[in-house]
Amino acid sequence: MFQFIPKVFSGVQVRDLCRPLEFLHAKLVIHVFMDLTLRPGAQSCWNRKGPSPHCFHKAGMRDRTGKIIMQFSGRRKKVTLNQQHELYGHCLQFYCQPPLENISLTEFEGFAIDRLKLLKAVENLGVSYVKTTEQYKKKLHTEFSNLGFPHREEVDDLNSNKNLVGPTEYEKRRKDHISHFILRLAYCQTEDLRRWFIQQEMDLFRYRFSMLQSKYKTEFLHKNNLKYDTISADEKSNLKDQLINSSYAVSGTTVAEQDFYKVPFQDALDLVRTRKVFLKGGYAYIPHQDIVTIVLNDFRTRLSKALALTARSLPAVQSDERLQPLLNHLSHAYVGQDYSIQKNIGKVSLEQIDPLSGKSFPLCMRQLHKALRENHHLRHGGRMQYGLFLKGIGLTLDQALQFWRSEFIKGKVDADKFDKAYAYSIRHMFGKEGKRTDYTPYSCMKVILSNPPSQGDYHGCPFRHSDPELLKQKLQSYKLAPGGIMQILDLVKGMHYQLACQKYFELTHNIDDAGFSLNHPNQYFMESQKLLSGGREVKKEAEMPQRGQENTASNGPSVPPSRQHNTTQPLDDMGDLDSYFLDE
Amino acid sequence: MPTSDYDPACLPDLLPLYYRRLFPYSQYYRWLSYGGVSKNYFQNREFSFTLKDDIYVRYQSFSTQSELEKEMQKMNPYKIDIGAVYSHRPSQHNTVKSGTFQALEKELVFDIDMTDYDDVRSCCSAADICSKCWTLMTIAIRILDRALREDFGFQHLLWVYSGRRGVHCWVCDEAARKLSVAARSAVAEYLSLVKGGEETVKKVVLSEPIHPFISQSLIVVEHYFPQYAIVGQELLGSKASVDKVLSLLPEDILYELLNTYQTEKNPMKRWEQLRSAVHQKRATSKKGAQYFDKEIMLQYCYPRLDVNVSKGVNHLLKSPFSVHPKTGRISVPIDLKNLDKFDPFEVPTISLICEELDKPLAAAEEEEEEVKDKENETEPGERRKIRDYKQTSLAKYVKLFDQFLDAMARSRKGEILKKSDLQKEF
Ligand SMILES: [Zn+2]
């Protein structure tokens, strides 16, 4: 399982991790792995099992003032029982205290990667399953225990655990704690990363909190000093009907029995957004069973502040050539391939778009292309989703301008108006205007989860945002076999939108197994092109019987065999890290 | 009501007059300064102007009311948009270190546009509106206004006619102006019921239990629906329209009604039959949440929000008292006390009010006294302007705006008193 770890750090010469003190730049205030207290002239002695006992190498973080805010070192000091109990007395934590103990490099790596795997799993499961279902909880539980994270409320007596195999519950809690803080480092650096990290950590927290027994929930609130206002019995009986009608799980009897918390609606946005809470005068009335929402809100606020702080105290990371590759690769693992960097830029001609849209475009893009050709217009959401996709398949800025202009001026927009009102946003997509950020083509996740289409819109994911009946008709009109359509509709019903799309790929390309795990429209396009140009070996089901149904159903964590072979070869480019994390 | 025909070609000639003699600068400045409670609130506000030939100038900002006046009289914008309050003066956004220039606050805004109802209007399409479909805007205002006040606790809502085919709402409470992007989108989603784009037929699906917000909204919709939809839009008249409605029903009810409708042609009775078929099914079905009639009413009448406009802090929205270049109508505040009487076609055009400047209205004299009181406190130039707009049909809308601003000032005062009382207690 850990066989791939050296590859992760293949850009880092492990021996270089130790250097004499004078080598350090005075302004390099934050160091992970670096021993700031290293004696001048000490030589490297690192090995894969950790530093030699004679070396006082330490790794940690210091803030600008030189204060150690997190520290790891080769020599692991035993944490005292008291500390252990204080930090890890509860199976869930709010991560208020950064770890102050010492930790080996091996542990550092292992923890970071395990947590990343866990967060990836959280993300994948979140797309494939409804988060409240038993299935979701079961799958997540499996990931959780396989990766060695804590999931038990009770801790065995410390002295009686000697006979147990594997890490103790305390050790797992420690891993949860430390790994969270390591990923904060890797994920604090840009807004996108922070958003991703916060989202996954929140989902993880929600799951873990919801799994707690009631008495442990209360204990958790108490331990972390979380207090919320409750409403009086009078107010409760006055609002009884409204309270009952605002939540699925509240009934006449439970209103009387449970506490209702009254918080500003801003603190319960998830419940407000989905209209699962009663609102009055700017306050949300939250039944006790939904208290996770408020706790989660606190969790997010704190984490988001902490990440901003960490980012501010980490300016040196960018200039530290030892650290940068590691943190960058930890943090890049979440996006997969970056489809904005195109190798085949300029290789698609405008005349090819029509035939390509039928052959190699995923359904969402095919739908947008058709709508554009028919209406000579697309609204903002459609222009973004389709425009960035086209950029991703290799259209140049000039081609894109020509493409959009020629279509729009067939409609109600004249060339002058186009140049004034629309050209800007197309140049924007290519990073030529405004903030000059080069926009990345949207991933499936983004298409499915953000900015759902409304009146007049054609964007979004057809498997997610179409009426099943219309989807069926559309697939029929594309001459898909009835059996295949049924399979797709079943996947849609189970909310496996990406798998449905993958099935569509298989059906339209006439193969049994796509052999990749679809997560990006541009990936769909590339795989299709590879297949159609004969550049990819087609894998028929018969050739790989080991790929079971289970693997497909969990959406994603599947890597084509060709890549799996690679794991034994050195990687010159660490961009492939993502594939490791998809592999289980 | 005198109707002065508006000709877009005259706009360049009318705008200077409008901005010199009629635009209510002092109220406008009073609004956007919000009592001067936070520093630079007006100064850091973004304005953007659309000039002749669609030339779009963003990031305008002004340090004083008179600077704003001078600039507007110089540029004579065809359209004015209001953006966010930024961390720095928007006019200097290029000189600020990148990344530090950020949108901090803005009113929570809603934009409801009649074009979003094209699939459920038979009277008009696209940018056209008529008094029939305007009912949709009335419904939208009633539903959203109630929810924003009662559910979300906001008090200072300025409803404005967009000048053409829709309405805007500016929620100006301090709490609203400070909302995060996530909170804005949560509010907008709470208020959105009609979901799905061109690939979705059934856009409203209700589930048990019916949330109090939906029940309240249904009361409004049910009040207008028969007259508006069944009579006005002839929802159950033509075959095409009937088919569209029936496609929102499950198959068994659909066939039952197709049968009944062969003999029953009266639209109102058809609607009654539809409702009773749905109710019957609900009574006999074991499945909960069979609210097909309610879903139809909501799909046809429930307000359709442009969520993206409400979500962004830095999103621009057309300013009140800006002119609509196509219709010439002024974006005026809407009086909710007389909402059902609001007629977009009676909203004054720029040509009308400019004309009125030359022939005084009788009404202006009645209020002379009030003007005198104010004159004591205002500058001579200001006084002339007050006299000017008082002569025109714009007067009653400026008065509405004044009332809105007074209410805000009162509650600000209340807040301050409350705070000082609190301090006394300690
Ligand atoms: Zn109409």
PDB file of N, CA and C in Angstrom, chain A residues 241-248 265-266 269-273 275-283 367 379 412 416-417 420 451 453-458 465-467 470 474, chain B residues 53-55 116 119 149-154 175 179-180 182-183 185-187 189-193 196-203 207-214 304 308:
ATOM      1  N   ASP A 241     -47.294  24.307  14.849  1.00  0.00           N
ATOM      2  CA  ASP A 241     -47.614  23.887  13.481  1.00  0.00           C
ATOM      3  C   ASP A 241     -46.494  24.219  12.504  1.00  0.00           C
ATOM      4  N   GLN A 242     -45.985  25.418  12.621  1.00  0.00           N
ATOM      5  CA  GLN A 242     -44.918  25.813  11.705  1.00  0.00           C
ATOM      6  C   GLN A 242     -43.682  24.944  11.900  1.00  0.00           C
ATOM      7  N   LEU A 243     -43.396  24.624  13.155  1.00  0.00           N
ATOM      8  CA  LEU A 243     -42.212  23.798  13.412  1.00  0.00           C
ATOM      9  C   LEU A 243     -42.392  22.409  12.813  1.00  0.00           C
ATOM     10  N   ILE A 244     -43.595  21.879  12.949  1.00  0.00           N
ATOM     11  CA  ILE A 244     -43.853  20.547  12.398  1.00  0.00           C
ATOM     12  C   ILE A 244     -43.720  20.558  10.883  1.00  0.00           C
ATOM     13  N   ASN A 245     -44.238  21.614  10.268  1.00  0.00           N
ATOM     14  CA  ASN A 245     -44.229  21.644   8.806  1.00  0.00           C
ATOM     15  C   ASN A 245     -42.895  22.067   8.206  1.00  0.00           C
ATOM     16  N   SER A 246     -41.940  22.366   9.047  1.00  0.00           N
ATOM     17  CA  SER A 246     -40.668  22.833   8.510  1.00  0.00           C
ATOM     18  C   SER A 246     -39.609  21.753   8.448  1.00  0.00           C
ATOM     19  N   SER A 247     -39.909  20.603   9.005  1.00  0.00           N
ATOM     20  CA  SER A 247     -38.877  19.574   9.009  1.00  0.00           C
ATOM     21  C   SER A 247     -39.512  18.205   8.855  1.00  0.00           C
ATOM     22  N   TYR A 248     -38.838  17.337   8.123  1.00  0.00           N
ATOM     23  CA  TYR A 248     -39.389  16.004   7.876  1.00  0.00           C
ATOM     24  C   TYR A 248     -39.575  15.217   9.166  1.00  0.00           C
ATOM     25  N   PHE A 265     -30.350  33.327  11.023  1.00  0.00           N
ATOM     26  CA  PHE A 265     -30.427  32.412   9.881  1.00  0.00           C
ATOM     27  C   PHE A 265     -29.089  32.241   9.180  1.00  0.00           C
ATOM     28  N   GLN A 266     -28.218  33.250   9.320  1.00  0.00           N
ATOM     29  CA  GLN A 266     -26.895  33.155   8.683  1.00  0.00           C
ATOM     30  C   GLN A 266     -26.075  31.990   9.234  1.00  0.00           C
ATOM     31  N   LEU A 269     -27.178  28.149   7.195  1.00  0.00           N
ATOM     32  CA  LEU A 269     -27.475  28.349   5.776  1.00  0.00           C
ATOM     33  C   LEU A 269     -27.875  27.072   5.046  1.00  0.00           C
ATOM     34  N   ASP A 270     -27.294  25.957   5.435  1.00  0.00           N
ATOM     35  CA  ASP A 270     -27.639  24.721   4.729  1.00  0.00           C
ATOM     36  C   ASP A 270     -29.105  24.365   4.910  1.00  0.00           C
ATOM     37  N   LEU A 271     -29.615  24.619   6.099  1.00  0.00           N
ATOM     38  CA  LEU A 271     -31.031  24.336   6.340  1.00  0.00           C
ATOM     39  C   LEU A 271     -31.918  25.382   5.662  1.00  0.00           C
ATOM     40  N   VAL A 272     -31.446  26.620   5.639  1.00  0.00           N
ATOM     41  CA  VAL A 272     -32.223  27.681   4.999  1.00  0.00           C
ATOM     42  C   VAL A 272     -32.312  27.416   3.506  1.00  0.00           C
ATOM     43  N   ARG A 273     -31.178  27.137   2.917  1.00  0.00           N
ATOM     44  CA  ARG A 273     -31.102  26.928   1.478  1.00  0.00           C
ATOM     45  C   ARG A 273     -32.084  25.846   1.028  1.00  0.00           C
ATOM     46  N   ARG A 275     -34.656  24.843   2.685  1.00  0.00           N
ATOM     47  CA  ARG A 275     -35.962  25.084   3.295  1.00  0.00           C
ATOM     48  C   ARG A 275     -36.323  23.953   4.257  1.00  0.00           C
ATOM     49  N   LYS A 276     -35.380  23.586   5.096  1.00  0.00           N
ATOM     50  CA  LYS A 276     -35.628  22.503   6.038  1.00  0.00           C
ATOM     51  C   LYS A 276     -35.704  23.007   7.459  1.00  0.00           C
ATOM     52  N   VAL A 277     -36.014  24.277   7.604  1.00  0.00           N
ATOM     53  CA  VAL A 277     -36.060  24.844   8.938  1.00  0.00           C
ATOM     54  C   VAL A 277     -37.086  25.964   8.931  1.00  0.00           C
ATOM     55  N   PHE A 278     -37.662  26.221  10.098  1.00  0.00           N
ATOM     56  CA  PHE A 278     -38.630  27.306  10.176  1.00  0.00           C
ATOM     57  C   PHE A 278     -37.901  28.621  10.387  1.00  0.00           C
ATOM     58  N   LEU A 279     -38.297  29.626   9.616  1.00  0.00           N
ATOM     59  CA  LEU A 279     -37.673  30.937   9.722  1.00  0.00           C
ATOM     60  C   LEU A 279     -38.696  31.945  10.195  1.00  0.00           C
ATOM     61  N   LYS A 280     -38.275  32.781  11.132  1.00  0.00           N
ATOM     62  CA  LYS A 280     -39.154  33.867  11.539  1.00  0.00           C
ATOM     63  C   LYS A 280     -38.308  35.036  11.995  1.00  0.00           C
ATOM     64  N   GLY A 281     -38.586  36.179  11.412  1.00  0.00           N
ATOM     65  CA  GLY A 281     -37.899  37.406  11.808  1.00  0.00           C
ATOM     66  C   GLY A 281     -36.384  37.328  11.730  1.00  0.00           C
ATOM     67  N   GLY A 282     -35.876  36.541  10.805  1.00  0.00           N
ATOM     68  CA  GLY A 282     -34.429  36.463  10.644  1.00  0.00           C
ATOM     69  C   GLY A 282     -33.772  35.376  11.479  1.00  0.00           C
ATOM     70  N   TYR A 283     -34.593  34.646  12.238  1.00  0.00           N
ATOM     71  CA  TYR A 283     -34.034  33.555  13.040  1.00  0.00           C
ATOM     72  C   TYR A 283     -34.476  32.200  12.500  1.00  0.00           C
ATOM     73  N   GLN A 367     -25.354  18.997 -26.118  1.00  0.00           N
ATOM     74  CA  GLN A 367     -26.596  19.736 -25.899  1.00  0.00           C
ATOM     75  C   GLN A 367     -26.368  21.240 -26.043  1.00  0.00           C
ATOM     76  N   ARG A 379     -26.948  31.609 -22.912  1.00  0.00           N
ATOM     77  CA  ARG A 379     -26.848  32.505 -21.766  1.00  0.00           C
ATOM     78  C   ARG A 379     -25.527  32.283 -21.035  1.00  0.00           C
ATOM     79  N   LYS A 412     -29.886  37.578 -32.854  1.00  0.00           N
ATOM     80  CA  LYS A 412     -30.331  38.961 -32.657  1.00  0.00           C
ATOM     81  C   LYS A 412     -29.186  39.932 -32.409  1.00  0.00           C
ATOM     82  N   ASP A 416     -21.268  44.479 -34.001  1.00  0.00           N
ATOM     83  CA  ASP A 416     -20.832  45.559 -33.128  1.00  0.00           C
ATOM     84  C   ASP A 416     -21.202  45.246 -31.680  1.00  0.00           C
ATOM     85  N   LYS A 417     -22.435  44.827 -31.516  1.00  0.00           N
ATOM     86  CA  LYS A 417     -22.917  44.502 -30.173  1.00  0.00           C
ATOM     87  C   LYS A 417     -22.117  43.319 -29.606  1.00  0.00           C
ATOM     88  N   LYS A 420     -18.893  44.405 -28.282  1.00  0.00           N
ATOM     89  CA  LYS A 420     -18.987  45.182 -27.052  1.00  0.00           C
ATOM     90  C   LYS A 420     -19.425  44.357 -25.863  1.00  0.00           C
ATOM     91  N   ASN A 451     -24.290  26.158  -9.861  1.00  0.00           N
ATOM     92  CA  ASN A 451     -25.070  26.921 -10.831  1.00  0.00           C
ATOM     93  C   ASN A 451     -26.032  26.082 -11.665  1.00  0.00           C
ATOM     94  N   PRO A 453     -29.084  24.968 -14.001  1.00  0.00           N
ATOM     95  CA  PRO A 453     -29.714  25.741 -15.072  1.00  0.00           C
ATOM     96  C   PRO A 453     -31.098  26.227 -14.654  1.00  0.00           C
ATOM     97  N   SER A 454     -31.471  27.412 -15.122  1.00  0.00           N
ATOM     98  CA  SER A 454     -32.847  27.843 -14.917  1.00  0.00           C
ATOM     99  C   SER A 454     -33.420  28.231 -16.280  1.00  0.00           C
ATOM    100  N   GLN A 455     -34.556  28.914 -16.236  1.00  0.00           N
ATOM    101  CA  GLN A 455     -35.261  29.240 -17.467  1.00  0.00           C
ATOM    102  C   GLN A 455     -34.330  29.759 -18.557  1.00  0.00           C
ATOM    103  N   GLY A 456     -34.403  29.151 -19.740  1.00  0.00           N
ATOM    104  CA  GLY A 456     -33.604  29.627 -20.857  1.00  0.00           C
ATOM    105  C   GLY A 456     -32.188  29.098 -20.887  1.00  0.00           C
ATOM    106  N   ASP A 457     -31.845  28.271 -19.927  1.00  0.00           N
ATOM    107  CA  ASP A 457     -30.482  27.736 -19.849  1.00  0.00           C
ATOM    108  C   ASP A 457     -30.394  26.336 -20.452  1.00  0.00           C
ATOM    109  N   TYR A 458     -29.255  26.054 -21.063  1.00  0.00           N
ATOM    110  CA  TYR A 458     -29.026  24.712 -21.596  1.00  0.00           C
ATOM    111  C   TYR A 458     -27.809  24.056 -20.952  1.00  0.00           C
ATOM    112  N   HIS A 465     -29.707  17.261 -14.745  1.00  0.00           N
ATOM    113  CA  HIS A 465     -30.642  18.384 -14.832  1.00  0.00           C
ATOM    114  C   HIS A 465     -31.752  18.210 -15.871  1.00  0.00           C
ATOM    115  N   SER A 466     -31.888  17.024 -16.467  1.00  0.00           N
ATOM    116  CA  SER A 466     -32.985  16.832 -17.420  1.00  0.00           C
ATOM    117  C   SER A 466     -34.061  15.988 -16.781  1.00  0.00           C
ATOM    118  N   ASP A 467     -35.283  16.158 -17.254  1.00  0.00           N
ATOM    119  CA  ASP A 467     -36.334  15.219 -16.893  1.00  0.00           C
ATOM    120  C   ASP A 467     -35.955  13.862 -17.467  1.00  0.00           C
ATOM    121  N   LEU A 470     -37.391  13.259 -20.899  1.00  0.00           N
ATOM    122  CA  LEU A 470     -36.747  13.977 -21.998  1.00  0.00           C
ATOM    123  C   LEU A 470     -35.398  13.365 -22.322  1.00  0.00           C
ATOM    124  N   LYS A 474     -34.198  11.863 -25.859  1.00  0.00           N
ATOM    125  CA  LYS A 474     -32.993  12.336 -26.502  1.00  0.00           C
ATOM    126  C   LYS A 474     -32.068  11.170 -26.852  1.00  0.00           C
TER     127      LYS A 474
ATOM    128  N   ASP B  53     -23.842  54.511 -27.587  1.00  0.00           N
ATOM    129  CA  ASP B  53     -23.240  53.402 -28.343  1.00  0.00           C
ATOM    130  C   ASP B  53     -22.773  52.265 -27.439  1.00  0.00           C
ATOM    131  N   ASP B  54     -23.497  52.048 -26.358  1.00  0.00           N
ATOM    132  CA  ASP B  54     -23.189  50.924 -25.476  1.00  0.00           C
ATOM    133  C   ASP B  54     -21.788  50.953 -24.900  1.00  0.00           C
ATOM    134  N   ILE B  55     -21.223  52.112 -24.781  1.00  0.00           N
ATOM    135  CA  ILE B  55     -19.904  52.171 -24.146  1.00  0.00           C
ATOM    136  C   ILE B  55     -20.102  52.088 -22.630  1.00  0.00           C
ATOM    137  N   ASP B 116     -38.138  35.602 -18.259  1.00  0.00           N
ATOM    138  CA  ASP B 116     -37.978  34.283 -17.651  1.00  0.00           C
ATOM    139  C   ASP B 116     -39.293  33.525 -17.541  1.00  0.00           C
ATOM    140  N   ASP B 119     -42.169  30.655 -21.066  1.00  0.00           N
ATOM    141  CA  ASP B 119     -42.852  29.378 -21.305  1.00  0.00           C
ATOM    142  C   ASP B 119     -44.231  29.318 -20.646  1.00  0.00           C
ATOM    143  N   ARG B 149     -39.610  40.075   4.719  1.00  0.00           N
ATOM    144  CA  ARG B 149     -39.923  40.753   5.987  1.00  0.00           C
ATOM    145  C   ARG B 149     -40.163  39.747   7.112  1.00  0.00           C
ATOM    146  N   GLU B 150     -41.107  38.836   6.882  1.00  0.00           N
ATOM    147  CA  GLU B 150     -41.522  37.974   7.985  1.00  0.00           C
ATOM    148  C   GLU B 150     -40.529  36.844   8.257  1.00  0.00           C
ATOM    149  N   ASP B 151     -40.053  36.196   7.220  1.00  0.00           N
ATOM    150  CA  ASP B 151     -39.152  35.068   7.436  1.00  0.00           C
ATOM    151  C   ASP B 151     -37.736  35.547   7.761  1.00  0.00           C
ATOM    152  N   PHE B 152     -37.260  36.506   6.990  1.00  0.00           N
ATOM    153  CA  PHE B 152     -35.865  36.915   7.158  1.00  0.00           C
ATOM    154  C   PHE B 152     -35.696  38.144   8.050  1.00  0.00           C
ATOM    155  N   GLY B 153     -36.795  38.794   8.393  1.00  0.00           N
ATOM    156  CA  GLY B 153     -36.719  39.910   9.332  1.00  0.00           C
ATOM    157  C   GLY B 153     -36.170  41.201   8.752  1.00  0.00           C
ATOM    158  N   PHE B 154     -36.152  41.330   7.428  1.00  0.00           N
ATOM    159  CA  PHE B 154     -35.687  42.594   6.853  1.00  0.00           C
ATOM    160  C   PHE B 154     -36.829  43.605   6.842  1.00  0.00           C
ATOM    161  N   ALA B 175     -28.022  44.439   8.055  1.00  0.00           N
ATOM    162  CA  ALA B 175     -27.727  43.000   8.055  1.00  0.00           C
ATOM    163  C   ALA B 175     -27.716  42.450   6.636  1.00  0.00           C
ATOM    164  N   LEU B 179     -24.393  40.642   4.224  1.00  0.00           N
ATOM    165  CA  LEU B 179     -24.471  39.191   3.980  1.00  0.00           C
ATOM    166  C   LEU B 179     -23.324  38.696   3.103  1.00  0.00           C
ATOM    167  N   SER B 180     -22.861  37.486   3.421  1.00  0.00           N
ATOM    168  CA  SER B 180     -21.826  36.855   2.599  1.00  0.00           C
ATOM    169  C   SER B 180     -22.456  36.327   1.317  1.00  0.00           C
ATOM    170  N   ALA B 182     -22.390  33.283   0.348  1.00  0.00           N
ATOM    171  CA  ALA B 182     -23.091  32.035   0.676  1.00  0.00           C
ATOM    172  C   ALA B 182     -24.470  32.324   1.256  1.00  0.00           C
ATOM    173  N   ALA B 183     -24.557  33.335   2.109  1.00  0.00           N
ATOM    174  CA  ALA B 183     -25.847  33.660   2.713  1.00  0.00           C
ATOM    175  C   ALA B 183     -26.805  34.198   1.661  1.00  0.00           C
ATOM    176  N   SER B 185     -26.843  33.473  -1.491  1.00  0.00           N
ATOM    177  CA  SER B 185     -27.342  32.407  -2.348  1.00  0.00           C
ATOM    178  C   SER B 185     -28.304  31.504  -1.570  1.00  0.00           C
ATOM    179  N   ALA B 186     -28.082  31.355  -0.272  1.00  0.00           N
ATOM    180  CA  ALA B 186     -29.027  30.552   0.518  1.00  0.00           C
ATOM    181  C   ALA B 186     -30.402  31.226   0.563  1.00  0.00           C
ATOM    182  N   VAL B 187     -30.411  32.539   0.738  1.00  0.00           N
ATOM    183  CA  VAL B 187     -31.690  33.261   0.750  1.00  0.00           C
ATOM    184  C   VAL B 187     -32.378  33.092  -0.606  1.00  0.00           C
ATOM    185  N   GLU B 189     -32.018  30.783  -2.774  1.00  0.00           N
ATOM    186  CA  GLU B 189     -32.491  29.415  -3.013  1.00  0.00           C
ATOM    187  C   GLU B 189     -33.714  29.089  -2.173  1.00  0.00           C
ATOM    188  N   TYR B 190     -33.729  29.617  -0.967  1.00  0.00           N
ATOM    189  CA  TYR B 190     -34.914  29.451  -0.121  1.00  0.00           C
ATOM    190  C   TYR B 190     -36.139  29.997  -0.847  1.00  0.00           C
ATOM    191  N   LEU B 191     -35.931  31.100  -1.548  1.00  0.00           N
ATOM    192  CA  LEU B 191     -37.045  31.765  -2.209  1.00  0.00           C
ATOM    193  C   LEU B 191     -37.353  31.205  -3.598  1.00  0.00           C
ATOM    194  N   SER B 192     -36.536  30.265  -4.069  1.00  0.00           N
ATOM    195  CA  SER B 192     -36.752  29.727  -5.421  1.00  0.00           C
ATOM    196  C   SER B 192     -37.498  28.409  -5.372  1.00  0.00           C
ATOM    197  N   LEU B 193     -38.545  28.329  -6.148  1.00  0.00           N
ATOM    198  CA  LEU B 193     -39.315  27.078  -6.203  1.00  0.00           C
ATOM    199  C   LEU B 193     -39.290  26.472  -7.592  1.00  0.00           C
ATOM    200  N   GLY B 196     -34.993  24.211 -12.885  1.00  0.00           N
ATOM    201  CA  GLY B 196     -34.738  23.489 -14.120  1.00  0.00           C
ATOM    202  C   GLY B 196     -34.754  24.398 -15.323  1.00  0.00           C
ATOM    203  N   GLY B 197     -34.028  23.989 -16.352  1.00  0.00           N
ATOM    204  CA  GLY B 197     -33.899  24.796 -17.557  1.00  0.00           C
ATOM    205  C   GLY B 197     -34.782  24.275 -18.666  1.00  0.00           C
ATOM    206  N   GLU B 198     -34.282  24.433 -19.883  1.00  0.00           N
ATOM    207  CA  GLU B 198     -35.076  24.062 -21.049  1.00  0.00           C
ATOM    208  C   GLU B 198     -35.297  22.556 -21.145  1.00  0.00           C
ATOM    209  N   GLU B 199     -34.517  21.791 -20.422  1.00  0.00           N
ATOM    210  CA  GLU B 199     -34.636  20.343 -20.520  1.00  0.00           C
ATOM    211  C   GLU B 199     -35.520  19.759 -19.412  1.00  0.00           C
ATOM    212  N   THR B 200     -36.213  20.626 -18.702  1.00  0.00           N
ATOM    213  CA  THR B 200     -37.083  20.138 -17.643  1.00  0.00           C
ATOM    214  C   THR B 200     -38.519  20.565 -17.933  1.00  0.00           C
ATOM    215  N   VAL B 201     -39.438  19.623 -17.891  1.00  0.00           N
ATOM    216  CA  VAL B 201     -40.840  19.966 -18.123  1.00  0.00           C
ATOM    217  C   VAL B 201     -41.498  20.371 -16.816  1.00  0.00           C
ATOM    218  N   LYS B 202     -41.381  19.486 -15.850  1.00  0.00           N
ATOM    219  CA  LYS B 202     -42.020  19.754 -14.564  1.00  0.00           C
ATOM    220  C   LYS B 202     -41.041  20.485 -13.672  1.00  0.00           C
ATOM    221  N   LYS B 203     -41.341  21.742 -13.412  1.00  0.00           N
ATOM    222  CA  LYS B 203     -40.345  22.571 -12.751  1.00  0.00           C
ATOM    223  C   LYS B 203     -40.616  22.805 -11.278  1.00  0.00           C
ATOM    224  N   SER B 207     -42.952  18.447  -1.758  1.00  0.00           N
ATOM    225  CA  SER B 207     -42.885  17.225  -0.969  1.00  0.00           C
ATOM    226  C   SER B 207     -43.413  17.513   0.428  1.00  0.00           C
ATOM    227  N   GLU B 208     -43.782  16.466   1.096  1.00  0.00           N
ATOM    228  CA  GLU B 208     -44.351  16.566   2.431  1.00  0.00           C
ATOM    229  C   GLU B 208     -43.242  16.810   3.458  1.00  0.00           C
ATOM    230  N   PRO B 209     -43.428  17.580   4.475  1.00  0.00           N
ATOM    231  CA  PRO B 209     -44.564  18.473   4.682  1.00  0.00           C
ATOM    232  C   PRO B 209     -44.387  19.762   3.891  1.00  0.00           C
ATOM    233  N   ILE B 210     -45.477  20.456   3.636  1.00  0.00           N
ATOM    234  CA  ILE B 210     -45.374  21.721   2.905  1.00  0.00           C
ATOM    235  C   ILE B 210     -44.869  22.795   3.867  1.00  0.00           C
ATOM    236  N   HIS B 211     -43.723  23.319   3.524  1.00  0.00           N
ATOM    237  CA  HIS B 211     -43.076  24.305   4.384  1.00  0.00           C
ATOM    238  C   HIS B 211     -43.951  25.561   4.528  1.00  0.00           C
ATOM    239  N   PRO B 212     -43.957  26.164   5.735  1.00  0.00           N
ATOM    240  CA  PRO B 212     -44.779  27.369   5.935  1.00  0.00           C
ATOM    241  C   PRO B 212     -44.543  28.443   4.874  1.00  0.00           C
ATOM    242  N   PHE B 213     -43.304  28.546   4.423  1.00  0.00           N
ATOM    243  CA  PHE B 213     -43.026  29.540   3.386  1.00  0.00           C
ATOM    244  C   PHE B 213     -43.833  29.238   2.119  1.00  0.00           C
ATOM    245  N   ILE B 214     -43.909  27.953   1.770  1.00  0.00           N
ATOM    246  CA  ILE B 214     -44.653  27.582   0.559  1.00  0.00           C
ATOM    247  C   ILE B 214     -46.146  27.785   0.767  1.00  0.00           C
ATOM    248  N   ARG B 304     -39.882  33.965 -10.594  1.00  0.00           N
ATOM    249  CA  ARG B 304     -38.665  33.342 -11.129  1.00  0.00           C
ATOM    250  C   ARG B 304     -37.513  34.306 -10.939  1.00  0.00           C
ATOM    251  N   ASN B 308     -28.303  34.314  -9.821  1.00  0.00           N
ATOM    252  CA  ASN B 308     -26.941  34.842  -9.943  1.00  0.00           C
ATOM    253  C   ASN B 308     -26.839  36.321  -9.620  1.00  0.00           C
TER     254      ASN B 308
END
